[in-house]
Amino acid sequence: MAAEREKLVLIGNGMAGVGTIEQILKLGGAYDITVFGSEPHPNYNRIMLSYVLEGSKTIEDIILNDLGWYEDNHITLHTGTTVTRIDEQNKVILTDNGLAVPYDKAIIATGSNSFILPVPGSTKDGVVGFRDIADCDAMLAAAKQYRTAAVIGGGLLGLEAAKGLVNLGMDVTVVHLLEDLMERQLDRTASSMLQAELTRQGVKFAMGKQTVELTGEERVTGLRFSDGSVLPAEFVVMAVGIKPNVQLAKDSGITVNRGIVVDDYMQTSMADVYSVGECTEHRGTCYGLVAPLFEQGMVLAKHLSGVQTPGYEGSVVATKLKISGVDVFSAGEFTETPEHTVISAKDEWKRTYKKILLKDNVIVGAVLFGDVTESANLQKLVKNSTEMTNEIYDEVMGTSCCGGGGAKKGMSVEAMADEEIVCGCNGVTKKAIVDAVTENGFTTVDEIKACTGATRSCGGCKPVVEQILQFVLGDSFQQSAKQGICSCTSLSRDEIVAEITAKGLRTTKEVMHVLDWKQAEGCSKCRPAVNYYLGMIYPDTHEDEKESRFVNERMSANIQKDGTYTVIPRMYGGVTTPEDLKRIADVSLKYDVKVVKVTGGQRLDLIGVKKEDVPKVWEELDMPSGYGYAKSLRTVKTCVGSQFCRFGTQDSMGMGAMLERKYERLDMPAKFKMAVNGCPRNCAESCTKDIGIVGNDGGWEVFIGGNGGIKPRIADAFCKVKTDEELVEVCSAVIQYYRETGNYLERTSEWVERMGLEQIQTVVMGNDDNRKELAARIDFALAQVSDPWRKMLDDKNTRTALFEETQV
Amino acid sequence: MERSNREYTIGAVEDFMLQIGRVVHAGEVELAIFRTSNGAVYAVRNHSPHPKGGPLAEGIVSGYYLYDPLHDWKIDLRTGEVQAPDRGQAEVYPVTVEGGVVKVTLPAAVTTLN
């Protein structure tokens, strides 16, 4: 090894500290690095804990740096180890398990702890904060055992905790000292809208209540308030605030007010000891949000790496509530005083609220509820103390007419400082994004995401990342928009389909060779797409290429993250029989299925089948594949309909099962879902399906282009028909038109918007011959399909190659 | 302690379909074996270098590149190197094909550690 490097010790394995280390590594700072963490986990994204509680992410999902990262960067990590003192004289860090580690430079990033109210009973069992994975685990465990919970604190964290516990099935009351929720971020209007929305989602509230005691013996049984009233609760979460964790600094003789006092270069009162994050106090302020951590970390990293940098000057903080379906945002000042000019818009029907505060015509704060699309933009405007103009007004209030937005947005991105954090979750700066684009020639947000991590977590910064991309690429952004279906070709989907037909190309290999693909055998994007187009064009002769299929389609089952598979048998129209249920149960037991779950489309998911068992499960189920993995018809959801329902006017179960049998197995550009309702009560939710059908007294209504997924869209009314035969013909024509014109992976919701509803109506409904031809083409294609499970069972060689493992 | 590399015979060339990966357990090590369209055979540990891991055998093969089935990382089967914009290294092992028989050599460190 070369000359000995300086020893850098980081105390605290959280986001602030490790973020700093990441920056130092990027800047090439030459240190031997040691990290101490008191939690037994590698570094994780604390602000995502709310999603873990909510159930939309797992702990694994929120790990930022796994143990491999520490190894790869030659960082010594001590987890489950608490530092007890910094010995300034001997320049040694001392720990609770007797380690003494020398340092040249040290960073304290011990974060903060939950503030536990000093009331009698607060140490009883069943009382926790909401701060770390252990708290999260305690909450998950409590929900299994108890029913009633109270969350003390109606701030950001309290509300996220409450919603999480409601999702876990608990009866939850939020106790708040004041009359307004999130009073430090929201004005009264937004606060009351928020309370109404959360009430609708099942959270109860006890407002204006001061907790004076937690009752119970060993374990908590309830809260007593200052007005004498009581609230029973078997579990209590304290979310009234955080307390900077300054014990170590204090014990080591470092100056501490509320937090560890630092200067603009994050230097504490002790030589060579720095501090970042929630444990610090900078110019009198302790921050409890994520953006400041990264801004502080950036300054410190540069300072320690010998890179010139201006000092840290404090942060403008913005807030985003992390509850799915509740969009709240605030930045800067939000309470109006006589010196503010207030721009506001409240829409009680759409349940949105927008308020922007100006002081001397400068944008100083904003509150958004319901629609937060302008949040990133407003945060920036507040941060830069931007003066309000007509253009900005139009942009942020959504009053501008369409078009012309690009240049303007480019301008605001241009004005953004290099060091400004664009992605708060992962601490990615504007400069990092600009560098990623200029150095690697990226043209898409996905590439930037893969390289820098921006937009990888909550996705709130995606609009800004797009604007930066557009700004950096300038004119070439337009060109890149015209690029081909992937980086292997400059041809568009329509051009490829036209060339295949014109030149009679037959295999993906031929297509790529003749059309001069840059990567001879394509990539994971174009190979499946071209394979689909070939199958669509030559339904009878194209030989499906297993090697060009995504794993799920190739294996005819859904891969899970641990490499096991999910098997879903068909249940036409969502109807099964006791005999089939029994067989499903028997097979599930025999092959040790981990979970049997009802899918969103009324089917049974058998989750966690070992790869080599998958064919055996198919064989013993002896049922058709449910295509839970496919870019084709997934399910036809139905209500009970006229067979049993007292309101039913049409036989939805019968029609649903018939349609599912008719269209199953046929490849489509993307997954495809249908629903059939027996009456306009719409119990099978046809408004969010690719084709939704609603029965009425005189026939059927057809809706198309609905989606309940990532980009929800309510289906458009397409037509009304009188007979079952007409209904089937319309469905056939719509599906075939979509098959022939849809881009690979394009859902009908996007397809309808791209093509225009009227265009589809004209093609399908405007001309009887057209419709009949489309229907005939789909019938021809449908005549070629067969069940993939059966086919695989009959093809020993392929089955062996795909599913069986060899031991040597 | 003396350690040596260990060679495993993992099957005949025809056992491996073109561009379709297959899992082979060599001793304690789980390998993903790929045969590219030009007939060359490559061996990779069946574990993605992506932080969340997962298998590799079910990926899409293009030339001598593999697209990770769970995370779509592009991996060079010859070197194991993950292609930009991602970074990482899959573990690859030398393969020889003689007389239609495929053999993989695992280094001593791998056979003993695993």
JSON list of C-alpha atoms in Angstrom, two decimals, chain A residues 60-63 66 440 442 446-447 450-451 456 488 509 519-525 527-528 546-551 554-555 559-563 565 611 797-798 800-802 804-808, chain B residues 8-11 15-28 30 36-38 46 50-55 57-65 67 69-70 72-74 84-87:
[
{"chain": "A", "resi": 60, "resn": "GLU", "atom": "CA", "xyz": [-35.24, -4.44, 1.90]},
{"chain": "A", "resi": 61, "resn": "ASP", "atom": "CA", "xyz": [-36.63, -1.93, -0.60]},
{"chain": "A", "resi": 62, "resn": "ILE", "atom": "CA", "xyz": [-35.45, 1.01, 1.46]},
{"chain": "A", "resi": 63, "resn": "ILE", "atom": "CA", "xyz": [-31.89, -0.16, 2.08]},
{"chain": "A", "resi": 66, "resn": "ASP", "atom": "CA", "xyz": [-26.09, -2.86, 1.43]},
{"chain": "A", "resi": 440, "resn": "ASN", "atom": "CA", "xyz": [-22.93, 9.54, -20.84]},
{"chain": "A", "resi": 442, "resn": "PHE", "atom": "CA", "xyz": [-28.30, 9.97, -21.84]},
{"chain": "A", "resi": 446, "resn": "ASP", "atom": "CA", "xyz": [-34.75, 6.21, -16.90]},
{"chain": "A", "resi": 447, "resn": "GLU", "atom": "CA", "xyz": [-31.09, 6.37, -17.82]},
{"chain": "A", "resi": 450, "resn": "ALA", "atom": "CA", "xyz": [-30.22, 4.19, -13.25]},
{"chain": "A", "resi": 451, "resn": "CYS", "atom": "CA", "xyz": [-27.05, 6.27, -13.11]},
{"chain": "A", "resi": 456, "resn": "ARG", "atom": "CA", "xyz": [-35.75, 6.20, -7.92]},
{"chain": "A", "resi": 488, "resn": "CYS", "atom": "CA", "xyz": [-30.70, -0.41, -31.10]},
{"chain": "A", "resi": 509, "resn": "LYS", "atom": "CA", "xyz": [-33.00, -11.92, -36.33]},
{"chain": "A", "resi": 519, "resn": "GLN", "atom": "CA", "xyz": [-26.81, -4.17, -31.68]},
{"chain": "A", "resi": 520, "resn": "ALA", "atom": "CA", "xyz": [-27.16, -7.20, -33.91]},
{"chain": "A", "resi": 521, "resn": "GLU", "atom": "CA", "xyz": [-29.41, -9.25, -31.66]},
{"chain": "A", "resi": 522, "resn": "GLY", "atom": "CA", "xyz": [-31.28, -6.34, -30.11]},
{"chain": "A", "resi": 523, "resn": "CYS", "atom": "CA", "xyz": [-31.90, -5.75, -26.44]},
{"chain": "A", "resi": 524, "resn": "SER", "atom": "CA", "xyz": [-34.45, -6.57, -23.78]},
{"chain": "A", "resi": 525, "resn": "LYS", "atom": "CA", "xyz": [-36.65, -3.77, -25.09]},
{"chain": "A", "resi": 527, "resn": "ARG", "atom": "CA", "xyz": [-36.56, -8.18, -28.99]},
{"chain": "A", "resi": 528, "resn": "PRO", "atom": "CA", "xyz": [-39.90, -8.77, -27.20]},
{"chain": "A", "resi": 546, "resn": "LYS", "atom": "CA", "xyz": [-39.03, -18.02, -26.36]},
{"chain": "A", "resi": 547, "resn": "GLU", "atom": "CA", "xyz": [-35.60, -16.44, -26.21]},
{"chain": "A", "resi": 548, "resn": "SER", "atom": "CA", "xyz": [-37.15, -13.07, -27.06]},
{"chain": "A", "resi": 549, "resn": "ARG", "atom": "CA", "xyz": [-39.72, -13.21, -24.26]},
{"chain": "A", "resi": 550, "resn": "PHE", "atom": "CA", "xyz": [-39.44, -11.60, -20.84]},
{"chain": "A", "resi": 551, "resn": "VAL", "atom": "CA", "xyz": [-38.89, -14.14, -18.11]},
{"chain": "A", "resi": 554, "resn": "ARG", "atom": "CA", "xyz": [-41.12, -17.36, -21.30]},
{"chain": "A", "resi": 555, "resn": "MET", "atom": "CA", "xyz": [-41.82, -19.36, -18.15]},
{"chain": "A", "resi": 559, "resn": "ILE", "atom": "CA", "xyz": [-41.06, -14.63, -11.20]},
{"chain": "A", "resi": 560, "resn": "GLN", "atom": "CA", "xyz": [-40.79, -13.27, -7.67]},
{"chain": "A", "resi": 561, "resn": "LYS", "atom": "CA", "xyz": [-37.81, -11.45, -6.28]},
{"chain": "A", "resi": 562, "resn": "ASP", "atom": "CA", "xyz": [-36.46, -14.60, -4.61]},
{"chain": "A", "resi": 563, "resn": "GLY", "atom": "CA", "xyz": [-36.55, -16.56, -7.88]},
{"chain": "A", "resi": 565, "resn": "TYR", "atom": "CA", "xyz": [-42.77, -18.30, -9.21]},
{"chain": "A", "resi": 611, "resn": "LYS", "atom": "CA", "xyz": [-38.93, -23.24, -10.28]},
{"chain": "A", "resi": 797, "resn": "ASN", "atom": "CA", "xyz": [-37.02, -30.79, -24.11]},
{"chain": "A", "resi": 798, "resn": "THR", "atom": "CA", "xyz": [-38.12, -27.21, -23.61]},
{"chain": "A", "resi": 800, "resn": "THR", "atom": "CA", "xyz": [-36.25, -29.55, -19.11]},
{"chain": "A", "resi": 801, "resn": "ALA", "atom": "CA", "xyz": [-34.22, -26.66, -20.51]},
{"chain": "A", "resi": 802, "resn": "LEU", "atom": "CA", "xyz": [-36.37, -24.02, -18.85]},
{"chain": "A", "resi": 804, "resn": "GLU", "atom": "CA", "xyz": [-34.95, -28.22, -14.51]},
{"chain": "A", "resi": 805, "resn": "GLU", "atom": "CA", "xyz": [-31.68, -27.67, -12.76]},
{"chain": "A", "resi": 806, "resn": "THR", "atom": "CA", "xyz": [-28.69, -29.94, -13.02]},
{"chain": "A", "resi": 807, "resn": "GLN", "atom": "CA", "xyz": [-26.48, -30.98, -10.12]},
{"chain": "A", "resi": 808, "resn": "VAL", "atom": "CA", "xyz": [-22.87, -31.93, -10.92]},
{"chain": "B", "resi": 8, "resn": "TYR", "atom": "CA", "xyz": [-16.84, -29.71, -13.32]},
{"chain": "B", "resi": 9, "resn": "THR", "atom": "CA", "xyz": [-18.32, -31.47, -16.32]},
{"chain": "B", "resi": 10, "resn": "ILE", "atom": "CA", "xyz": [-21.74, -29.92, -16.63]},
{"chain": "B", "resi": 11, "resn": "GLY", "atom": "CA", "xyz": [-23.23, -31.67, -19.63]},
{"chain": "B", "resi": 15, "resn": "ASP", "atom": "CA", "xyz": [-28.26, -29.66, -23.23]},
{"chain": "B", "resi": 16, "resn": "PHE", "atom": "CA", "xyz": [-28.12, -25.89, -23.47]},
{"chain": "B", "resi": 17, "resn": "MET", "atom": "CA", "xyz": [-30.59, -24.17, -25.78]},
{"chain": "B", "resi": 18, "resn": "LEU", "atom": "CA", "xyz": [-29.33, -21.19, -27.74]},
{"chain": "B", "resi": 19, "resn": "GLN", "atom": "CA", "xyz": [-29.96, -17.91, -25.91]},
{"chain": "B", "resi": 20, "resn": "ILE", "atom": "CA", "xyz": [-31.84, -19.60, -23.08]},
{"chain": "B", "resi": 21, "resn": "GLY", "atom": "CA", "xyz": [-30.10, -19.83, -19.73]},
{"chain": "B", "resi": 22, "resn": "ARG", "atom": "CA", "xyz": [-30.00, -22.92, -17.58]},
{"chain": "B", "resi": 23, "resn": "VAL", "atom": "CA", "xyz": [-29.22, -23.47, -13.92]},
{"chain": "B", "resi": 24, "resn": "VAL", "atom": "CA", "xyz": [-26.45, -25.90, -12.98]},
{"chain": "B", "resi": 25, "resn": "HIS", "atom": "CA", "xyz": [-25.35, -26.58, -9.42]},
{"chain": "B", "resi": 26, "resn": "ALA", "atom": "CA", "xyz": [-21.64, -27.26, -9.45]},
{"chain": "B", "resi": 27, "resn": "GLY", "atom": "CA", "xyz": [-20.93, -28.56, -5.97]},
{"chain": "B", "resi": 28, "resn": "GLU", "atom": "CA", "xyz": [-22.31, -25.85, -3.74]},
{"chain": "B", "resi": 30, "resn": "GLU", "atom": "CA", "xyz": [-25.28, -22.23, -8.39]},
{"chain": "B", "resi": 36, "resn": "THR", "atom": "CA", "xyz": [-25.01, -17.55, -27.25]},
{"chain": "B", "resi": 37, "resn": "SER", "atom": "CA", "xyz": [-26.28, -17.61, -30.81]},
{"chain": "B", "resi": 38, "resn": "ASN", "atom": "CA", "xyz": [-22.78, -18.27, -32.16]},
{"chain": "B", "resi": 46, "resn": "ASN", "atom": "CA", "xyz": [-26.61, -17.35, -10.84]},
{"chain": "B", "resi": 50, "resn": "HIS", "atom": "CA", "xyz": [-27.65, -5.76, -8.50]},
{"chain": "B", "resi": 51, "resn": "PRO", "atom": "CA", "xyz": [-27.92, -4.85, -4.77]},
{"chain": "B", "resi": 52, "resn": "LYS", "atom": "CA", "xyz": [-31.21, -6.76, -4.60]},
{"chain": "B", "resi": 53, "resn": "GLY", "atom": "CA", "xyz": [-29.73, -9.87, -6.17]},
{"chain": "B", "resi": 54, "resn": "GLY", "atom": "CA", "xyz": [-32.02, -12.39, -7.78]},
{"chain": "B", "resi": 55, "resn": "PRO", "atom": "CA", "xyz": [-31.33, -15.03, -10.42]},
{"chain": "B", "resi": 57, "resn": "ALA", "atom": "CA", "xyz": [-30.56, -17.59, -15.72]},
{"chain": "B", "resi": 58, "resn": "GLU", "atom": "CA", "xyz": [-33.89, -16.29, -17.05]},
{"chain": "B", "resi": 59, "resn": "GLY", "atom": "CA", "xyz": [-32.50, -13.15, -18.67]},
{"chain": "B", "resi": 60, "resn": "ILE", "atom": "CA", "xyz": [-32.62, -12.21, -22.36]},
{"chain": "B", "resi": 61, "resn": "VAL", "atom": "CA", "xyz": [-29.37, -12.94, -24.21]},
{"chain": "B", "resi": 62, "resn": "SER", "atom": "CA", "xyz": [-28.18, -10.69, -27.02]},
{"chain": "B", "resi": 63, "resn": "GLY", "atom": "CA", "xyz": [-24.78, -11.37, -28.55]},
{"chain": "B", "resi": 64, "resn": "TYR", "atom": "CA", "xyz": [-22.55, -11.95, -25.54]},
{"chain": "B", "resi": 65, "resn": "TYR", "atom": "CA", "xyz": [-24.65, -9.65, -23.37]},
{"chain": "B", "resi": 67, "resn": "TYR", "atom": "CA", "xyz": [-30.11, -8.61, -19.66]},
{"chain": "B", "resi": 69, "resn": "PRO", "atom": "CA", "xyz": [-34.36, -10.66, -15.77]},
{"chain": "B", "resi": 70, "resn": "LEU", "atom": "CA", "xyz": [-35.38, -8.78, -12.63]},
{"chain": "B", "resi": 72, "resn": "ASP", "atom": "CA", "xyz": [-32.66, -5.29, -16.67]},
{"chain": "B", "resi": 73, "resn": "TRP", "atom": "CA", "xyz": [-28.99, -4.64, -16.01]},
{"chain": "B", "resi": 74, "resn": "LYS", "atom": "CA", "xyz": [-26.84, -5.36, -19.07]},
{"chain": "B", "resi": 84, "resn": "ALA", "atom": "CA", "xyz": [-23.10, 1.63, -18.03]},
{"chain": "B", "resi": 85, "resn": "PRO", "atom": "CA", "xyz": [-25.08, 3.38, -16.72]},
{"chain": "B", "resi": 86, "resn": "ASP", "atom": "CA", "xyz": [-25.15, 0.69, -14.03]},
{"chain": "B", "resi": 87, "resn": "ARG", "atom": "CA", "xyz": [-22.05, -0.58, -12.34]}
]
